[in-house]
Short mmCIF file of C-alpha atoms and ligand atoms in Angstrom, two decimals:
data_model
loop_
_atom_site.label_atom_id
_atom_site.label_comp_id
_atom_site.label_asym_id
_atom_site.label_seq_id
_atom_site.Cartn_x
_atom_site.Cartn_y
_atom_site.Cartn_z
CA MET A 695 -3.58 -74.57 -79.58
CA SER A 696 -6.41 -75.81 -81.07
CA ALA A 697 -9.67 -75.06 -79.85
CA ILE A 698 -11.57 -77.69 -77.55
CA GLN A 699 -12.46 -80.78 -79.82
CA LEU A 700 -16.08 -81.67 -79.85
CA ASP A 701 -16.99 -85.41 -78.88
CA THR A 702 -18.63 -85.53 -82.22
CA HIS A 703 -19.39 -83.38 -85.19
CA VAL A 704 -21.42 -83.33 -88.52
CA GLU A 705 -19.63 -82.28 -91.43
CA ALA A 706 -21.27 -79.57 -93.41
CA ARG A 707 -22.28 -81.18 -96.99
CA ALA A 708 -24.18 -79.27 -99.96
CA SER A 709 -27.42 -80.82 -98.66
CA ARG A 710 -28.75 -81.98 -95.14
CA SER A 711 -29.35 -85.69 -96.41
CA GLU A 712 -25.66 -85.77 -97.53
CA ALA A 713 -24.82 -85.01 -93.62
CA ARG A 714 -21.95 -87.62 -92.31
CA ILE A 715 -21.03 -88.42 -88.88
CA VAL A 716 -17.55 -88.16 -88.49
CA PRO A 717 -15.93 -90.39 -85.72
CA ALA A 718 -15.57 -89.11 -82.08
CA GLN A 719 -12.72 -87.02 -81.29
CA PRO A 720 -11.50 -87.35 -77.80
CA MET A 721 -12.47 -84.76 -75.85
CA LEU A 722 -9.98 -82.21 -74.22
CA PRO A 723 -10.46 -81.67 -70.58
CA SER A 724 -11.04 -78.16 -70.13
CA ALA A 725 -7.86 -77.68 -67.56
CA LEU A 726 -5.95 -79.28 -70.29
CA ALA A 727 -6.95 -77.15 -73.15
CA ARG A 728 -6.39 -73.95 -71.13
CA ALA A 729 -3.23 -75.17 -70.04
CA ALA A 730 -2.09 -76.27 -73.61
CA ASP A 731 -2.91 -72.71 -74.69
CA TYR A 732 0.11 -71.21 -72.45
CA PRO A 733 2.79 -69.74 -74.36
CA GLU A 734 5.84 -72.12 -74.99
CA LEU A 735 9.02 -70.79 -74.35
CA ARG A 736 12.25 -72.50 -75.42
CA TYR A 737 13.38 -73.22 -71.98
CA MET A 738 15.98 -75.76 -71.16
CA GLY A 739 13.75 -78.57 -69.15
CA SER A 740 10.32 -77.14 -70.16
CA LYS A 741 7.68 -79.51 -69.45
CA HIS A 742 5.30 -77.93 -72.19
CA ARG A 743 4.83 -80.93 -74.35
CA LEU A 744 4.41 -82.90 -71.41
CA LEU A 745 1.31 -81.26 -70.15
CA SER A 746 -1.17 -83.82 -70.83
CA TRP A 747 0.97 -86.54 -69.39
CA ILE A 748 1.59 -84.71 -66.16
CA TYR A 749 -2.14 -83.80 -66.14
CA SER A 750 -3.00 -87.39 -66.54
CA ILE A 751 -1.62 -88.25 -63.28
CA LEU A 752 -2.09 -85.23 -60.98
CA LYS A 753 -5.73 -85.37 -61.89
CA ASP A 754 -6.32 -88.55 -60.00
CA ILE A 755 -4.58 -87.16 -57.08
CA PRO A 756 -6.66 -85.40 -54.02
CA PHE A 757 -5.26 -81.74 -53.57
CA GLU A 758 -6.41 -78.24 -53.05
CA THR A 759 -3.13 -76.30 -52.68
CA ALA A 760 0.05 -77.09 -54.69
CA SER A 761 3.73 -75.67 -54.62
CA ASP A 762 6.23 -75.52 -57.56
CA PRO A 763 9.44 -74.26 -56.39
CA PHE A 764 11.21 -74.75 -59.89
CA LEU A 765 8.77 -72.49 -61.86
CA GLY A 766 11.00 -72.28 -64.91
CA SER A 767 8.67 -71.34 -67.84
CA GLY A 768 5.82 -71.42 -65.41
CA CYS A 769 3.63 -73.63 -67.76
CA VAL A 770 3.29 -76.54 -64.94
CA ALA A 771 2.27 -73.81 -62.51
CA TYR A 772 -0.32 -72.77 -64.99
CA LEU A 773 -1.54 -76.28 -65.38
CA LEU A 774 -2.16 -76.25 -61.59
CA LYS A 775 -3.89 -72.73 -61.62
CA ALA A 776 -6.01 -74.60 -64.56
CA MET A 777 -7.31 -77.58 -62.66
CA GLY A 778 -8.62 -75.37 -59.65
CA LYS A 779 -5.90 -75.16 -57.17
CA GLN A 780 -4.48 -72.76 -55.05
CA VAL A 781 -0.73 -72.38 -56.21
CA SER A 782 2.40 -71.06 -54.78
CA GLY A 783 5.56 -70.58 -57.04
CA SER A 784 9.12 -69.70 -56.97
CA ASP A 785 12.50 -70.28 -58.64
CA PHE A 786 15.71 -68.75 -57.76
CA LEU A 787 16.07 -66.54 -60.75
CA ASN A 788 13.93 -63.54 -61.32
CA PHE A 789 12.74 -63.80 -64.93
CA PRO A 790 10.91 -67.34 -64.16
CA THR A 791 8.95 -65.34 -61.32
CA VAL A 792 8.01 -62.76 -64.13
CA LEU A 793 6.51 -65.38 -66.13
CA ALA A 794 4.54 -66.54 -63.21
CA ALA A 795 3.43 -63.41 -62.17
CA ALA A 796 2.03 -62.51 -65.32
CA THR A 797 0.09 -65.94 -65.71
CA LEU A 798 -0.33 -67.53 -62.38
CA ARG A 799 -0.40 -64.44 -59.70
CA ASN A 800 -2.22 -62.46 -62.17
CA ASN A 801 -6.18 -63.15 -62.26
CA GLN A 802 -7.35 -60.43 -64.26
CA GLU A 803 -4.80 -57.71 -65.68
CA ARG A 804 -4.46 -57.12 -69.33
CA LEU A 805 -3.10 -54.91 -71.51
CA SER A 806 -5.15 -52.52 -73.89
CA ASN A 807 -4.24 -51.51 -77.15
CA LEU A 808 -3.65 -48.11 -75.50
CA ASP A 809 -1.13 -49.59 -72.90
CA VAL A 810 1.00 -51.20 -75.89
CA GLU A 811 0.94 -47.76 -77.66
CA GLN A 812 2.31 -46.40 -74.48
CA ILE A 813 4.97 -49.04 -74.05
CA LEU A 814 6.16 -48.64 -77.31
CA GLY A 815 6.25 -45.07 -77.31
CA PRO A 816 9.05 -42.63 -76.69
CA ALA A 817 10.89 -42.85 -73.51
CA PRO A 818 13.29 -39.63 -73.72
CA ASN A 819 15.00 -40.47 -70.40
CA ALA A 820 15.59 -44.34 -71.16
CA ALA A 821 18.98 -45.56 -70.18
CA GLN A 822 21.48 -46.96 -72.94
CA PHE A 823 22.59 -49.81 -71.28
CA ILE A 824 21.47 -52.47 -73.35
CA GLU A 825 22.41 -50.45 -76.47
CA LYS A 826 26.06 -50.02 -75.18
CA THR A 827 26.53 -53.18 -73.38
CA PHE A 828 25.71 -55.75 -75.62
CA ASP A 829 26.93 -53.98 -78.66
CA GLY A 830 28.34 -56.55 -81.12
CA VAL A 831 26.73 -59.40 -78.99
CA PHE A 832 23.23 -59.75 -79.41
CA TYR A 833 20.53 -58.13 -81.71
CA THR A 834 20.92 -54.89 -84.01
CA PRO A 835 21.76 -51.43 -82.76
CA SER A 836 18.25 -50.32 -83.43
CA ASP A 837 17.00 -53.75 -81.80
CA ARG A 838 18.98 -52.77 -78.65
CA ARG A 839 17.38 -49.12 -78.78
CA PHE A 840 13.99 -50.41 -79.12
CA LEU A 841 14.76 -53.00 -75.72
CA ASP A 842 16.06 -50.08 -73.93
CA ARG A 843 13.16 -47.75 -74.64
CA VAL A 844 10.09 -50.10 -74.12
CA SER A 845 12.10 -51.47 -70.83
CA ALA A 846 11.92 -47.77 -69.63
CA ASN A 847 8.38 -47.77 -70.15
CA ILE A 848 7.44 -50.58 -69.02
CA ALA A 849 9.35 -49.62 -65.44
CA GLN A 850 6.58 -46.73 -65.26
CA ILE A 851 3.36 -49.44 -65.30
CA LYS A 852 2.05 -48.79 -61.64
CA ASN A 853 0.24 -52.05 -61.70
CA PRO A 854 2.50 -54.97 -61.01
CA ASP A 855 0.56 -57.80 -62.72
CA GLN A 856 0.10 -55.46 -66.11
CA ARG A 857 4.01 -54.68 -65.58
CA ALA A 858 4.55 -58.50 -65.32
CA LEU A 859 2.43 -59.07 -68.42
CA ALA A 860 4.55 -56.56 -70.55
CA MET A 861 7.78 -57.67 -69.32
CA ALA A 862 6.71 -61.52 -69.97
CA ALA A 863 5.93 -60.49 -73.71
CA LEU A 864 9.51 -58.81 -73.74
CA ILE A 865 11.01 -61.95 -72.80
CA ARG A 866 9.32 -63.93 -75.05
CA SER A 867 9.95 -61.69 -77.92
CA CYS A 868 13.72 -61.72 -76.83
CA LEU A 869 13.83 -65.55 -76.88
CA LYS A 870 12.12 -65.77 -80.51
CA LYS A 871 14.71 -63.05 -82.11
CA GLN A 872 17.85 -64.75 -80.59
CA PRO A 873 18.90 -67.77 -82.71
CA ARG A 874 18.65 -71.20 -81.01
CA GLY A 875 16.99 -69.28 -77.93
CA VAL A 876 20.13 -69.00 -76.01
CA PHE A 877 22.50 -66.29 -75.06
CA THR A 878 25.41 -68.30 -75.12
CA VAL A 879 26.29 -67.09 -78.90
CA SER A 880 26.95 -63.83 -80.18
CA GLY A 881 28.51 -61.61 -82.84
CA ASP A 882 27.55 -62.58 -86.44
CA LEU A 883 24.63 -64.84 -86.36
CA SER A 884 23.50 -64.55 -90.00
CA HIS A 885 24.34 -68.40 -90.66
CA TYR A 886 21.29 -69.40 -88.52
CA ASP A 887 18.96 -67.28 -90.37
CA ASP A 888 16.96 -69.70 -92.32
CA GLY A 889 14.11 -67.44 -93.33
CA ARG A 890 12.04 -68.52 -90.18
CA ARG A 891 9.33 -66.05 -89.35
CA ASP A 892 10.59 -65.73 -85.74
CA LEU A 893 13.88 -63.95 -87.21
CA ALA A 894 12.19 -62.13 -89.77
CA LEU A 895 9.65 -60.23 -87.49
CA SER A 896 10.75 -56.80 -85.76
CA PHE A 897 11.07 -56.84 -82.13
CA GLU A 898 8.04 -54.36 -82.27
CA GLU A 899 5.91 -57.02 -84.36
CA HIS A 900 6.76 -59.65 -81.91
CA PHE A 901 5.80 -57.65 -78.86
CA VAL A 902 2.49 -56.80 -80.04
CA GLU A 903 1.85 -60.56 -81.14
CA GLN A 904 3.35 -61.80 -77.53
CA VAL A 905 0.83 -59.11 -75.58
CA GLN A 906 -1.79 -60.96 -77.25
CA GLU A 907 -0.58 -64.18 -76.25
CA PHE A 908 -0.24 -63.57 -72.76
CA ASN A 909 -3.36 -61.37 -72.74
CA ARG A 910 -5.31 -64.42 -73.36
CA VAL A 911 -4.17 -66.75 -71.30
CA VAL A 912 -5.11 -64.26 -67.84
CA PHE A 913 -7.77 -65.75 -66.00
CA ASP A 914 -9.34 -66.18 -62.41
CA ASN A 915 -9.88 -69.46 -60.80
CA GLY A 916 -11.04 -67.96 -57.67
CA LYS A 917 -7.91 -68.62 -55.58
CA THR A 918 -5.00 -66.57 -54.61
CA HIS A 919 -1.52 -67.44 -55.89
CA SER A 920 1.87 -66.42 -54.58
CA ILE A 921 4.99 -66.08 -56.32
CA GLN A 922 8.51 -65.77 -54.79
CA ARG A 923 11.91 -65.37 -55.93
CA ALA A 924 13.75 -67.89 -53.82
CA SER A 925 15.97 -70.98 -53.56
CA VAL A 926 14.00 -74.24 -52.86
CA PHE A 927 15.66 -74.40 -49.70
CA ASP A 928 14.64 -71.03 -48.41
CA THR A 929 10.54 -71.83 -49.25
CA ASN A 930 8.30 -72.56 -46.69
CA PRO A 931 5.87 -75.51 -47.68
CA ARG A 932 3.26 -74.57 -44.80
CA ASN A 933 1.65 -77.98 -45.10
CA VAL A 934 0.70 -77.60 -49.02
CA ASP A 935 -0.95 -80.50 -49.92
CA LEU A 936 1.27 -81.47 -53.06
CA VAL A 937 4.55 -80.33 -54.38
CA TYR A 938 5.54 -80.75 -57.99
CA LEU A 939 9.44 -80.58 -58.03
CA ASP A 940 11.06 -80.18 -61.21
CA PRO A 941 14.91 -79.40 -60.51
CA PRO A 942 17.60 -79.30 -63.14
CA TYR A 943 19.25 -82.70 -63.12
CA VAL A 944 23.11 -82.99 -63.57
CA PRO A 945 23.55 -84.29 -66.85
CA ARG A 946 25.81 -87.01 -67.97
CA ALA A 947 27.74 -84.49 -70.00
CA ASP A 948 27.41 -80.79 -70.52
CA ASP A 949 26.45 -78.36 -67.68
CA ASN A 950 22.67 -77.24 -66.33
CA CYS A 951 23.67 -73.92 -65.76
CA TYR A 952 20.51 -71.66 -66.55
CA VAL A 953 22.43 -68.40 -65.75
CA LYS A 954 24.86 -69.41 -68.76
CA ARG A 955 21.98 -69.84 -71.24
CA TYR A 956 19.63 -67.04 -70.14
CA HIS A 957 21.62 -64.64 -68.60
CA PHE A 958 20.22 -62.04 -70.97
CA LEU A 959 16.41 -62.47 -70.06
CA GLU A 960 17.54 -62.79 -66.20
CA GLY A 961 19.28 -59.39 -66.35
CA LEU A 962 16.41 -57.82 -68.70
CA SER A 963 13.63 -58.91 -66.12
CA CYS A 964 15.03 -56.35 -63.64
CA TYR A 965 17.07 -54.24 -65.94
CA TRP A 966 20.21 -55.63 -64.25
CA ALA A 967 19.50 -54.18 -60.91
CA GLY A 968 21.70 -55.76 -58.51
CA TYR A 969 23.62 -57.63 -61.07
CA LYS A 970 27.09 -57.00 -62.10
CA ILE A 971 28.14 -57.59 -65.72
CA MET A 972 31.25 -59.78 -66.23
CA ALA A 973 32.85 -57.22 -68.80
CA GLU A 974 35.77 -59.80 -70.01
CA THR A 975 33.34 -62.26 -71.03
CA LYS A 976 32.17 -62.44 -74.79
CA VAL A 977 28.55 -62.46 -74.19
CA LYS A 978 28.50 -60.01 -71.20
CA LYS A 979 27.35 -62.65 -68.46
CA ILE A 980 26.36 -62.08 -64.94
CA GLU A 981 27.91 -64.31 -62.51
CA LYS A 982 26.73 -67.87 -62.21
CA ILE A 983 24.22 -68.64 -59.17
CA HIS A 984 25.49 -71.41 -57.46
CA SER A 985 22.99 -74.13 -57.42
CA PRO A 986 23.55 -77.81 -55.40
CA PHE A 987 21.76 -79.14 -58.44
CA GLY A 988 24.48 -78.27 -60.79
CA SER A 989 27.02 -80.90 -59.55
CA ARG A 990 27.44 -84.33 -59.04
CA LYS A 991 29.21 -83.60 -55.46
CA THR A 992 26.41 -81.66 -54.06
CA ALA A 993 23.43 -83.09 -56.15
CA ILE A 994 22.21 -86.34 -53.86
CA ASN A 995 22.52 -84.31 -50.76
CA ALA A 996 20.09 -81.74 -52.35
CA PHE A 997 17.46 -84.25 -53.47
CA ASP A 998 17.29 -85.36 -49.59
CA ARG A 999 17.33 -81.87 -48.18
CA MET A 1000 14.55 -81.19 -50.40
CA PHE A 1001 12.50 -84.30 -49.89
CA SER A 1002 12.99 -83.65 -46.28
CA LEU A 1003 11.79 -80.10 -46.60
CA TYR A 1004 8.60 -81.49 -48.19
CA ALA A 1005 8.27 -84.73 -46.70
CA GLY A 1006 4.80 -83.41 -45.27
CA SER A 1007 3.18 -83.21 -48.86
CA VAL A 1008 2.46 -85.68 -51.48
CA ILE A 1009 5.60 -85.11 -53.77
CA VAL A 1010 5.26 -85.43 -57.34
CA LEU A 1011 9.04 -85.32 -59.11
CA SER A 1012 9.99 -85.04 -62.68
CA TYR A 1013 12.87 -86.70 -63.86
CA SER A 1014 14.65 -88.11 -66.63
CA SER A 1015 16.97 -91.28 -67.70
CA ASN A 1016 19.99 -88.61 -68.64
CA GLY A 1017 19.87 -87.34 -65.35
CA TYR A 1018 22.66 -88.13 -62.27
CA PRO A 1019 21.72 -89.53 -60.04
CA ASP A 1020 20.30 -92.54 -61.16
CA LEU A 1021 16.53 -93.37 -60.86
CA SER A 1022 17.29 -95.91 -58.08
CA VAL A 1023 19.11 -93.44 -56.13
CA LEU A 1024 16.27 -91.04 -56.06
CA GLU A 1025 13.66 -94.02 -55.21
CA ASP A 1026 15.87 -94.90 -52.07
CA LEU A 1027 15.95 -91.53 -51.05
CA LEU A 1028 12.57 -90.73 -51.33
CA SER A 1029 11.67 -94.11 -49.50
CA ARG A 1030 13.00 -92.32 -46.62
CA TYR A 1031 10.03 -90.18 -46.46
CA LYS A 1032 7.40 -91.47 -48.16
CA ARG A 1033 5.54 -95.04 -47.94
CA GLU A 1034 4.08 -95.41 -51.23
CA ILE A 1035 6.01 -94.53 -54.14
CA LYS A 1036 5.11 -94.64 -57.71
CA ILE A 1037 7.04 -94.28 -60.98
CA HIS A 1038 5.08 -93.32 -64.19
CA LYS A 1039 7.44 -93.41 -67.58
CA ARG A 1040 7.29 -92.41 -70.92
CA ASP A 1041 9.57 -91.77 -73.86
CA HIS A 1042 10.33 -87.88 -74.50
CA ARG A 1043 12.65 -85.75 -76.94
CA TYR A 1044 13.68 -82.73 -75.39
CA HIS A 1045 14.49 -79.38 -77.56
CA PHE A 1046 17.56 -78.16 -75.79
CA GLY A 1047 19.65 -75.27 -76.78
CA THR A 1048 22.80 -76.72 -77.51
CA HIS A 1049 24.05 -78.65 -80.21
CA ALA A 1050 26.14 -80.69 -78.27
CA ALA A 1051 22.81 -81.99 -76.34
CA VAL A 1052 20.60 -82.53 -79.30
CA GLY A 1053 21.95 -86.08 -79.59
CA ARG A 1054 21.03 -87.22 -76.12
CA SER A 1055 17.87 -85.18 -76.01
CA GLN A 1056 15.76 -88.63 -76.40
CA VAL A 1057 15.20 -89.76 -72.99
CA GLU A 1058 13.18 -91.61 -70.82
CA GLU A 1059 10.74 -89.22 -68.71
CA TYR A 1060 9.78 -90.34 -65.27
CA LEU A 1061 7.15 -88.70 -62.92
CA ILE A 1062 7.92 -90.02 -59.60
CA VAL A 1063 4.77 -89.63 -56.83
CA GLY A 1064 5.58 -90.36 -53.41
CA ARG A 1065 2.65 -90.42 -50.95
C1 SAM B 1585 13.91 -77.85 -65.14
S1 SAM B 1585 13.66 -76.12 -64.86
C2 SAM B 1585 12.09 -76.22 -64.74
C3 SAM B 1585 11.16 -76.24 -65.91
C4 SAM B 1585 9.74 -75.88 -65.50
N1 SAM B 1585 9.04 -77.04 -64.94
C5 SAM B 1585 9.13 -75.63 -66.94
O1 SAM B 1585 8.30 -76.94 -67.44
O2 SAM B 1585 9.46 -75.05 -67.58
C6 SAM B 1585 14.41 -75.80 -63.37
C7 SAM B 1585 14.30 -74.65 -62.77
O3 SAM B 1585 15.08 -74.62 -61.36
C8 SAM B 1585 15.49 -73.27 -61.40
N2 SAM B 1585 16.54 -73.60 -60.36
C9 SAM B 1585 17.84 -74.37 -60.23
N3 SAM B 1585 18.10 -74.36 -59.09
C10 SAM B 1585 17.57 -73.88 -58.20
C11 SAM B 1585 17.16 -73.91 -56.70
N4 SAM B 1585 18.40 -74.18 -56.02
N5 SAM B 1585 16.28 -73.23 -56.33
C12 SAM B 1585 15.20 -72.79 -57.10
N6 SAM B 1585 15.06 -73.03 -58.03
C13 SAM B 1585 16.32 -73.62 -58.88
C14 SAM B 1585 16.28 -73.04 -62.43
O4 SAM B 1585 16.19 -71.49 -62.53
C15 SAM B 1585 15.12 -73.54 -63.47
O5 SAM B 1585 14.25 -72.67 -63.78
#
């Protein structure tokens, strides 16, 4: 992300008399400049590239407290923090809550060079779970030993926000080292290696870089934020002024299963504690976690229950034209709880992790505001 643009600037020239006024550049509001700096993750449905559009709509709504119960990569919750709000975030997967613990809840903790040295140092008692379980599936043997060692050292970090920061750096390193950023493909992936930097860098180099990326975005907006691992239906809105809802939408084809694509990151984020590997699967997946937003049979009812749960808050819903149900159905549902509904639209191209979806990735993106 570039630094904040100045309104006008004078281009340096050999002599003062030659100085030339360059046309005014639009100045990025500081909240947006900060949010745009959030480390972008290759995550299905990430709104990172839509942050400035989302900001342009949110900025005109009066609110002080906000919830994001579908954290995902965490970038929208971070935008809300950058806008000075008090934010509660949740997701039914663990690793999005780790990312948000590092960037949203964490108001001040960073990792020093010495911390990084310790994390990268020896861990004689480290388990060999990753090395053995994912043999022939993901990464090289020495990469997997690195992940076992660094995971063991991260688990020793006492401060929870620093621990989350280190894990966030490891999660993003894993995404960068995995071709296409999804864990549905395994074995010999050399045909994906087009010489790009992300695949060329070692895990250690990635990790050091990612610690810097996450250190950079730590800031305090003067509010206390909370993170929870929970289904949206188990969250308690507690009179939150505004809720930003970004549930998975049932695609017209394919599926929207986050566990299938990101099971490795989910396992890594807690070193597979509480998870059982499905040994018979090619990529050593964990079991799918049911979400009512995953199928046509249950999606409409799920939207209805969710709107009812947050009926007391301003509802801001992200949706897209390639989802099921249709926009008109959602509008009808929302109108049961909200008197005024405004739909904002814009074109968008998603960068999904599956080839099958690439052709369908050009969509009309909606932001539906119900008050
Ligand atoms: C479209 S993504 C959110 C993307 C996020 N706004 C971003 O910009 O990165 C949807 C998220 O909902 C989560 N999810 C799916 N079903 C859920 C449920 N029933 N309750 C809570 N979270 C759920 C998934 O784990 C996923 O992280």
